[in-house]
Short mmCIF file of C-alpha atoms and ligand atoms in Angstrom, two decimals:
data_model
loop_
_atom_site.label_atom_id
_atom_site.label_comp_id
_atom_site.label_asym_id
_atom_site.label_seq_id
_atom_site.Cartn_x
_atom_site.Cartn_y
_atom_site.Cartn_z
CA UNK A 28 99.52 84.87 120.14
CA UNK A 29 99.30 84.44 116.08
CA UNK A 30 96.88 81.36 115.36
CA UNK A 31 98.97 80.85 112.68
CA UNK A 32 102.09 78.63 112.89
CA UNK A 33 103.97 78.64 109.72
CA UNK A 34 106.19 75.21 111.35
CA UNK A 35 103.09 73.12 111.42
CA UNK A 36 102.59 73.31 107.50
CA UNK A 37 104.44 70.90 104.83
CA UNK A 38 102.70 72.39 101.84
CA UNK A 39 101.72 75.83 101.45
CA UNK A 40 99.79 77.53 99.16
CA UNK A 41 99.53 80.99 99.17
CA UNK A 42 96.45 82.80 97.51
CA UNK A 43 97.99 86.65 96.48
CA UNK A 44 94.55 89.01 95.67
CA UNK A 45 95.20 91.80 93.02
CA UNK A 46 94.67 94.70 95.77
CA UNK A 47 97.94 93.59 97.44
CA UNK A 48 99.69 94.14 94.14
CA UNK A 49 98.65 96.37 92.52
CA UNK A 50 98.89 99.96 93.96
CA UNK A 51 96.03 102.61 93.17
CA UNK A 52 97.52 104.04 89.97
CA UNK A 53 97.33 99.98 88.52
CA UNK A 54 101.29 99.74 88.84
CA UNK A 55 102.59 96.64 90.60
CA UNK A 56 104.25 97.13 94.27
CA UNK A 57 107.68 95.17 93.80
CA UNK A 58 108.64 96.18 97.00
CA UNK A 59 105.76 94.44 98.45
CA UNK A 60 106.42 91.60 96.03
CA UNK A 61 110.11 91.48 97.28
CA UNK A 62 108.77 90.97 100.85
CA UNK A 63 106.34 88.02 99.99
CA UNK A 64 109.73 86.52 98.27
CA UNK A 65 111.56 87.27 101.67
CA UNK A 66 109.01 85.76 103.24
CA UNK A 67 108.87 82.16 100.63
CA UNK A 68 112.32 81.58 101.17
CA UNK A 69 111.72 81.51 105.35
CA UNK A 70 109.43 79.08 105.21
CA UNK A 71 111.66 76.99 102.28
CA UNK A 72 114.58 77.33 104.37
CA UNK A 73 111.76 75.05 107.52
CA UNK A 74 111.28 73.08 104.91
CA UNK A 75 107.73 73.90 103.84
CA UNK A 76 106.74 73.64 99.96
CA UNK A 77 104.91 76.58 98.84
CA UNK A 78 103.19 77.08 95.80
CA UNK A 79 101.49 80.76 94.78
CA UNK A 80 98.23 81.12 93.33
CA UNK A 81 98.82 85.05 92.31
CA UNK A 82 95.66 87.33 90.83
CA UNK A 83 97.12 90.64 89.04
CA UNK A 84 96.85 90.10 85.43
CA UNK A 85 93.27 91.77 84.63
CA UNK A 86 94.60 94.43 87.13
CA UNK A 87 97.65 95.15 85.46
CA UNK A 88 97.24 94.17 81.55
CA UNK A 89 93.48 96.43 81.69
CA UNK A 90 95.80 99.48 82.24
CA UNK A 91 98.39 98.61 80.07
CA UNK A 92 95.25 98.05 77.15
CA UNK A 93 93.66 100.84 78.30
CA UNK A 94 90.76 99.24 79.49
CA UNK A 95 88.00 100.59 81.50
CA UNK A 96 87.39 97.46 83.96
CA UNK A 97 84.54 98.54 85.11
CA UNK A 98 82.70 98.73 81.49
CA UNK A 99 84.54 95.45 80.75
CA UNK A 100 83.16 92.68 79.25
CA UNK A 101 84.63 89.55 78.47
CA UNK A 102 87.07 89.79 75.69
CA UNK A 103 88.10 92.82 77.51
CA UNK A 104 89.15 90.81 80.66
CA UNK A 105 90.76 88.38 78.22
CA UNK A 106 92.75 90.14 76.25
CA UNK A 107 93.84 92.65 79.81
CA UNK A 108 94.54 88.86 81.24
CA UNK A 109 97.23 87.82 78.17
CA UNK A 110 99.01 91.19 78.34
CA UNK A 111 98.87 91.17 82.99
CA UNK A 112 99.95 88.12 82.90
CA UNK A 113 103.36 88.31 80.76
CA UNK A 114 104.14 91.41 83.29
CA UNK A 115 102.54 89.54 86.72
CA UNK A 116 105.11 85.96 85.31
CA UNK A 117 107.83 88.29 84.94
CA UNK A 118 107.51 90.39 88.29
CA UNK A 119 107.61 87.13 89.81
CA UNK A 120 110.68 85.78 88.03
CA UNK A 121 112.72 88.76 88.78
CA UNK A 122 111.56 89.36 92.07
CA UNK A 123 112.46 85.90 93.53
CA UNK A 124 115.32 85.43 91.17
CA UNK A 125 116.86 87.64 93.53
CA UNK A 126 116.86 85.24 96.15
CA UNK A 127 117.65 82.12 94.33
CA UNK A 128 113.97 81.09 94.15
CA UNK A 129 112.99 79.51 90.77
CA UNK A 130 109.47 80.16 89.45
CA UNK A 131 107.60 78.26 86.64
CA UNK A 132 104.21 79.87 85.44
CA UNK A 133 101.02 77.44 85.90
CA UNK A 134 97.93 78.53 84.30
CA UNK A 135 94.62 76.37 84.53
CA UNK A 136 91.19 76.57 83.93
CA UNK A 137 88.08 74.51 85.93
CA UNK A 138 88.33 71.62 83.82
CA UNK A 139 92.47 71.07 85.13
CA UNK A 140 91.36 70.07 88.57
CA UNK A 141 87.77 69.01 87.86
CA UNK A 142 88.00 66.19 84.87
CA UNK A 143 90.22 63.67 86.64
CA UNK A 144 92.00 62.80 83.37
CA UNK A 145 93.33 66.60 83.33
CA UNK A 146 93.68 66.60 87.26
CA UNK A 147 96.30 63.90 86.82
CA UNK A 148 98.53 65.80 84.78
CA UNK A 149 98.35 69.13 86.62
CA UNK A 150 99.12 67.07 89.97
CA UNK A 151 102.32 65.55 87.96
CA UNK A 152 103.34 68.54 86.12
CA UNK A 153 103.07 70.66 89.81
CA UNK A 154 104.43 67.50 91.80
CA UNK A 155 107.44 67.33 89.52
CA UNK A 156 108.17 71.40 90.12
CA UNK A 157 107.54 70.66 93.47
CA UNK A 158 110.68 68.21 93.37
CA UNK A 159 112.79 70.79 91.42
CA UNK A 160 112.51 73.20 94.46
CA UNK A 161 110.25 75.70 92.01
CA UNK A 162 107.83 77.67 93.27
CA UNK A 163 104.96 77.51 90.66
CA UNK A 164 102.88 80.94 90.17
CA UNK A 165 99.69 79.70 89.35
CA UNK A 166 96.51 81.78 87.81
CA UNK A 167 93.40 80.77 86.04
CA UNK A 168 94.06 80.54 82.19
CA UNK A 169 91.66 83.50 81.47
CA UNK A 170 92.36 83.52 78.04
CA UNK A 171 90.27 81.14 77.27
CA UNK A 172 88.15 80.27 80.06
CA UNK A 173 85.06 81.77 79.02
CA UNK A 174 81.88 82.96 81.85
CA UNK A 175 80.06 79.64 82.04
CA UNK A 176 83.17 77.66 83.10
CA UNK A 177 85.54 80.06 84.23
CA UNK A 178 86.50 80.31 88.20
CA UNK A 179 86.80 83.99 88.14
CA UNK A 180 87.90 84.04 91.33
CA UNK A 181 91.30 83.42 92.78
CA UNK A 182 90.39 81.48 95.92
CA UNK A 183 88.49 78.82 94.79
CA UNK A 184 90.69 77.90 92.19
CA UNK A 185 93.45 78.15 95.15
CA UNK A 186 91.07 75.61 96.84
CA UNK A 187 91.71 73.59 93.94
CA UNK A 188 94.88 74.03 93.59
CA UNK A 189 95.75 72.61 97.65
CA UNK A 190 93.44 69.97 97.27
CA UNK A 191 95.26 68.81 93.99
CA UNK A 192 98.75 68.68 95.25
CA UNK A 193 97.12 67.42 99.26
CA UNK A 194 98.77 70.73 100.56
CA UNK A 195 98.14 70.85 104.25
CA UNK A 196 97.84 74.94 104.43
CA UNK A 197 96.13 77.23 102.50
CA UNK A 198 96.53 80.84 103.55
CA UNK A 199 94.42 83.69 101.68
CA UNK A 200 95.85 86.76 101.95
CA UNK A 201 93.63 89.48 100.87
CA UNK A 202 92.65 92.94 102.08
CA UNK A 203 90.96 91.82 105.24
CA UNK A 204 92.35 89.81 108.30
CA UNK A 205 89.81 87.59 108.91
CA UNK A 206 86.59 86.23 108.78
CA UNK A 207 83.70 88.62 110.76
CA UNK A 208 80.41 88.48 111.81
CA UNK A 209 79.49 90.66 109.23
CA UNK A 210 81.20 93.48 106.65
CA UNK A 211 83.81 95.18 109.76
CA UNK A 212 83.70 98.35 107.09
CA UNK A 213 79.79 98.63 107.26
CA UNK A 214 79.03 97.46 111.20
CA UNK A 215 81.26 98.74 113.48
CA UNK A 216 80.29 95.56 115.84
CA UNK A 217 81.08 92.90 113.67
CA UNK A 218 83.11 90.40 115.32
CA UNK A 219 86.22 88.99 114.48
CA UNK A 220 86.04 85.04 114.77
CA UNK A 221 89.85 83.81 115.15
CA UNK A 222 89.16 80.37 115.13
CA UNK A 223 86.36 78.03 113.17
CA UNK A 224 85.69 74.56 112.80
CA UNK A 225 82.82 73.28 110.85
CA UNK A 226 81.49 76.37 107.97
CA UNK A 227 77.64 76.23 108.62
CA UNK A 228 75.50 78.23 106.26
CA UNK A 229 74.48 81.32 108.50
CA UNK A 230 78.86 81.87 107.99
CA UNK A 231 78.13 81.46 104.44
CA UNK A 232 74.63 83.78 104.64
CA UNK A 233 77.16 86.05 106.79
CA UNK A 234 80.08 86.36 104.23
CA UNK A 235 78.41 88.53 102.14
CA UNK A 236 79.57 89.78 98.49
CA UNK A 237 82.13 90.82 97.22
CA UNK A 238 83.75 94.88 97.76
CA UNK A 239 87.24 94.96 96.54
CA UNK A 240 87.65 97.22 93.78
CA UNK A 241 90.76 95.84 92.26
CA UNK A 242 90.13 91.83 93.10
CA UNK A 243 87.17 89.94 92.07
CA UNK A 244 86.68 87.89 95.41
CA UNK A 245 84.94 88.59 98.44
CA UNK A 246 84.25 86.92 101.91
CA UNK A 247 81.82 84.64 100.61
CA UNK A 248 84.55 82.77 98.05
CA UNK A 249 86.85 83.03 100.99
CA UNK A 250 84.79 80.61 102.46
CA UNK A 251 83.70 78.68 99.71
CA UNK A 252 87.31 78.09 99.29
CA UNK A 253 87.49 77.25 102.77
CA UNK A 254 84.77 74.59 102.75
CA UNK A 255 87.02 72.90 99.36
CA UNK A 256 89.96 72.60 101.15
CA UNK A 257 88.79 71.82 104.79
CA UNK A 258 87.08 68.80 102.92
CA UNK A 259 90.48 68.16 101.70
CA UNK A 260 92.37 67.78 105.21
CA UNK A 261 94.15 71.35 104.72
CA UNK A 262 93.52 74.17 107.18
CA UNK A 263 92.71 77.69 105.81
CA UNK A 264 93.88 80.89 106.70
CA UNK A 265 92.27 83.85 106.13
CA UNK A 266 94.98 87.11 106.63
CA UNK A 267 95.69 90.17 105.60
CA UNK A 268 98.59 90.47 103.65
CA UNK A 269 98.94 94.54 103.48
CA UNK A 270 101.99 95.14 105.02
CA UNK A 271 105.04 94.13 104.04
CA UNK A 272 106.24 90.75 104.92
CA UNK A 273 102.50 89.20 105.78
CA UNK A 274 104.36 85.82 107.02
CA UNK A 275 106.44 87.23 109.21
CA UNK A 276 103.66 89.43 110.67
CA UNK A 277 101.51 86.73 110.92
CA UNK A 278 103.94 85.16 113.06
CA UNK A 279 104.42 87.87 114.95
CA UNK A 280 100.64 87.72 116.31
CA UNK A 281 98.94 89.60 113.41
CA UNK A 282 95.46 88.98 113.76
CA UNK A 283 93.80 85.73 111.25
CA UNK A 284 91.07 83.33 110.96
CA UNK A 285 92.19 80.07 110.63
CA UNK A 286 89.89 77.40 109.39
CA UNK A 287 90.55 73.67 110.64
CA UNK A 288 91.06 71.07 108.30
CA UNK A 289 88.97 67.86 108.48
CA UNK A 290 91.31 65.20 109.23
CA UNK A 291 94.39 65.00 106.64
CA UNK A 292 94.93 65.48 103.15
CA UNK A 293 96.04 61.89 102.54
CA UNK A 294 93.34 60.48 104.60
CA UNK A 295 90.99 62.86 102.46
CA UNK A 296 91.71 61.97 99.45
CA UNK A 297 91.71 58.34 99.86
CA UNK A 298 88.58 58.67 101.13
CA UNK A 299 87.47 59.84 98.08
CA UNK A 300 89.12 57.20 95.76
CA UNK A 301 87.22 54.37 98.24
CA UNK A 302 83.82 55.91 98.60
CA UNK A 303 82.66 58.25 95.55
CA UNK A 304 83.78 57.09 92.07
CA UNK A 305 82.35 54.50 90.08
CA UNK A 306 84.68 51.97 88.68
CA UNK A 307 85.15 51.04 85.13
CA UNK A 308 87.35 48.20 85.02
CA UNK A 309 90.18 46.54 87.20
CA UNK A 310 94.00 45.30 86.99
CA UNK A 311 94.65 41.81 88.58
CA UNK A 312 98.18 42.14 90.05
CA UNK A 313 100.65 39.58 91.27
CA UNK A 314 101.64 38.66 94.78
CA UNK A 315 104.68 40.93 94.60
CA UNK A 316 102.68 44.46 93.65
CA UNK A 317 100.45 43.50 96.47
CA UNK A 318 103.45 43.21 98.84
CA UNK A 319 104.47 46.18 97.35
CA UNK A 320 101.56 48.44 97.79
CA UNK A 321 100.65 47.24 100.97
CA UNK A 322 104.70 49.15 101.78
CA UNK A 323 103.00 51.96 100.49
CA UNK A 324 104.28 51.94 96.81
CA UNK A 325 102.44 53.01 93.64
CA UNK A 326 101.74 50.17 91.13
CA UNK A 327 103.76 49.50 88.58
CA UNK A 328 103.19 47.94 85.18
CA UNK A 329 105.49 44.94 85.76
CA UNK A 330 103.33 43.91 88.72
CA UNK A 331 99.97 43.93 86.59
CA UNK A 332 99.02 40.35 85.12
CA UNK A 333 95.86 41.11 83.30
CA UNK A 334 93.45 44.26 82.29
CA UNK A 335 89.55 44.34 82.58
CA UNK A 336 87.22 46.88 81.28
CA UNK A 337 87.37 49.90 79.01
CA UNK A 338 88.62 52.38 80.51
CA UNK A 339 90.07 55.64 80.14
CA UNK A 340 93.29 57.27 82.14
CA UNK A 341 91.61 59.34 85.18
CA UNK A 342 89.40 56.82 85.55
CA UNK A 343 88.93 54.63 88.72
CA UNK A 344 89.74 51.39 88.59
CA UNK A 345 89.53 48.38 91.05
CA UNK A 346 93.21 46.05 92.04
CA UNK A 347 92.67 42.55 92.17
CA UNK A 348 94.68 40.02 94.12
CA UNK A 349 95.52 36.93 92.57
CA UNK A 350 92.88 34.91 94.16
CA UNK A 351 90.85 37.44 92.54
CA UNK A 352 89.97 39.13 95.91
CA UNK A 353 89.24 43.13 95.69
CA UNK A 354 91.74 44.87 97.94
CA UNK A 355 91.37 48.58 96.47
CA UNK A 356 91.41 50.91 93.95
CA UNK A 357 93.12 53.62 92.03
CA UNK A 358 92.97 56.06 89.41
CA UNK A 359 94.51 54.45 86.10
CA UNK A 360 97.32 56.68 85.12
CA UNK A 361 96.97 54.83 81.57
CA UNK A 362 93.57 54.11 79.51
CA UNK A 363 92.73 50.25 79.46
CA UNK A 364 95.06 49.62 75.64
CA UNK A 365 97.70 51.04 76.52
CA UNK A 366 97.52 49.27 79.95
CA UNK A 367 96.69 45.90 78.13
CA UNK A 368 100.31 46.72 75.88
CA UNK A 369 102.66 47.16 79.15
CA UNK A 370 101.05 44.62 81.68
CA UNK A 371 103.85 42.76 82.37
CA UNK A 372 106.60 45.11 81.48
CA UNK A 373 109.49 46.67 83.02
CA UNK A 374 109.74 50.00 83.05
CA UNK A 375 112.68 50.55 80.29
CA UNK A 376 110.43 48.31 78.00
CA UNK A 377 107.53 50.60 78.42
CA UNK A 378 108.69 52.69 75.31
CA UNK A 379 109.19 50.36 73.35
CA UNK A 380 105.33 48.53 73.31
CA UNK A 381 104.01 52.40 73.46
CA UNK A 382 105.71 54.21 70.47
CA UNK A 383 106.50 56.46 72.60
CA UNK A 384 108.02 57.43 76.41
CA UNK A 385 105.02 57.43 78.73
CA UNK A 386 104.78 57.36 82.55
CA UNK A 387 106.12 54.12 84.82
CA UNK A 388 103.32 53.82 87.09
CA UNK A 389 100.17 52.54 86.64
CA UNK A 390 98.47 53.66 89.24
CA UNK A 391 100.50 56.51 91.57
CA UNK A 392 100.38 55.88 95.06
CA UNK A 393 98.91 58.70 95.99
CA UNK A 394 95.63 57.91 94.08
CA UNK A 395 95.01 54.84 95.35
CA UNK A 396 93.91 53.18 98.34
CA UNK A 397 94.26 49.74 99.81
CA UNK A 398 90.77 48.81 101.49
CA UNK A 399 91.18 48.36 105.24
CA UNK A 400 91.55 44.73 105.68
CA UNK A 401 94.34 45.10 103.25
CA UNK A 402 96.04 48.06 103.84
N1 LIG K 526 92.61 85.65 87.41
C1 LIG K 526 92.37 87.03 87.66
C2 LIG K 526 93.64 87.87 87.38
O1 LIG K 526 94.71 87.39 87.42
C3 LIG K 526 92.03 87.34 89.10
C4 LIG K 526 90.87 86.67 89.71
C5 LIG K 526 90.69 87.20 91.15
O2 LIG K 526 90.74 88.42 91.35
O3 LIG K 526 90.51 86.41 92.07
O4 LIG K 526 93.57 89.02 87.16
#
């Protein structure tokens, strides 16, 4: 029986490595595409969210340029990753169009889930395509990501990705179907370990580099991204995804190591918010926003009665009842003026005292957390 159960997931994201798509010759295998869309709208029609984090552009645009990838050196990847990715977008596009599935294109660099200012928007803009029943095909912006602060790899940026919009599933489909002992190509004993809990660092010593000629990741970011996202409450799944329709043979008992998540994504990430930020100013709210968040609502401006501190949006601030008690915090979704201008407001006012539209929560409920004896 398959360790992997596609029913038990809510939010999938699925991490597609160049090798799948790209044949030998550097063309890209729509048929194989086709199936992965197949297999996207099974899991939408159970209800599960899915979101793609797709290599393929280097692959594909350093054979449309020419390009030796081998001898490559940076500007080479970046300008093979502007012409791949017009090509990988539109593969996608067409591909799923054919079954009714909407795409949008998401590209992000390090700095989109790491600076929490910049983390906020890509969880809105990906939360909002979420709601529009897209599926968003995500890559790293390699354009302009240059080495220092570039990912380079696909699955820690997919890492990223699951732990920014609290998916409960990430599922790495590369080349291999699992995670082993040691290289299964080079040691004909390695051992294929179907189920883990807990990454220690003899796996990580045992992951090894990377071997793929057409992909840039190898076992060891498989489980680097595991480690991210396990932290994050969301199981990982390392499969292989080289036959057509990889879901559907997954559910049919394909072979898979599946990492255990620690605990949930919600619980994870308001972990997070209560024990490792420092806070930079606070928001004393009235009796009726506490009522309010304590149901498990974000905070809105018209429940704020005054603003403390100077602080920037992304940063964490603390909520004050009115008898001035702490009872949580949150990451401000506007910068300590601005608050200051629409404490107080309703929401259709909140144009008005900007200059322009702006967002109608202060702080979104799922960045904040009410402290226990609150909650
Ligand atoms: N972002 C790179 C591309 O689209 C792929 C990185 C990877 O192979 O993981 O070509």
């Amino acid at each position: 029986m398959s360790s992997f159960n596609a029913a038990a997931y809510h939010r999938l994201v699925i991490k597609v490595g160049s090798a799948l798509l790209i044949d030998e010759h550097g063309a890209l295998d729509t048929n194989w595409l086709h199936g992965l869309a197949e297999d996207v709208a099974q899991l939408r029609a159970n209800n599960c969210e899915v979101l793609i984090v797709s290599s393929g552009a280097i692959a594909i645009g350093s054979r449309v340029l020419g390009i030796n990838r081998r001898k490559a050196r940076l500007p080479d990847l970046q300008a093979s990753a502007a012409a791949g990715q017009v090509q990988l977008a539109s593969a996608y596009r067409e591909v799923f169009g054919t079954l009714d599935i909407t795409t949008a294109q998401v590209l992000l660099t390090p700095s989109d889930t790491e600076d929490r200012r910049r983390f906020l928007n890509a969880r809105g803009t990906l939360g909002r395509l979420l709601e529009c029943g897209v599926v968003p095909v995500i890559n790293e912006n390699d354009t302009v990501a240059t080495e220092e602060i570039r990912y380079g790899d696909n699955d820690r940026l997919a890492a990223r990705v699951a732990q920014l919009v609290m998916a409960d599933g990430l599922l790495l489909l590369s080349d291999i179907d699992g995670f082993y002992t040691a290289d299964p190509l080079q040691h004909s004993d390695a051992k294929h370990i179907p189920e883990i809990r807990g990454i220690s660092s003899e796996m990580l010593a045992m992951a090894g580099a990377a071997r793929s000629d057409v992909g840039s990741g190898g076992m060891q970011t498989k489980i680097q991204a595991a480690q991210i996202a396990t932290h994050a409450g969301c199981a990982t799944i390392i499969a292989s995804g080289k036959l057509t329709r990889p879901l559907q043979r997954l559910g049919e008992g394909a072979r898979c190591s599946v990492f255990f998540a620690e605990g949930s994504p919600a619980a994870a990430r308001k972990q997070w918010l209560a024990g490792s930020l420092k806070v930079a100013g606070s928001l004393r709210v009235d009796e009726g926003a506490v009522l309010a968040l304590r149901k498990g609502s974000s905070l809105l401006p018209v429940g704020v009665r005054s603003v403390k501190g100077d602080f920037q949006r992304g940063d964490a601030v603390t909520i004050t009842a009115p008898d001035g008690r702490e009872i949580g915090r949150g990451l401000a979704e506007y910068g300590a003026n601005e608050a200051q201008l629409i404490a107080g407001c309703h929401s259709d006012q909140i144009e008005e005292r900007l200059g322009y539209r702006g967002r109608s929560v202060m702080l979104h409920r799922d960045e904040l957390v009410l402290f226990d004896t609150y909650a």
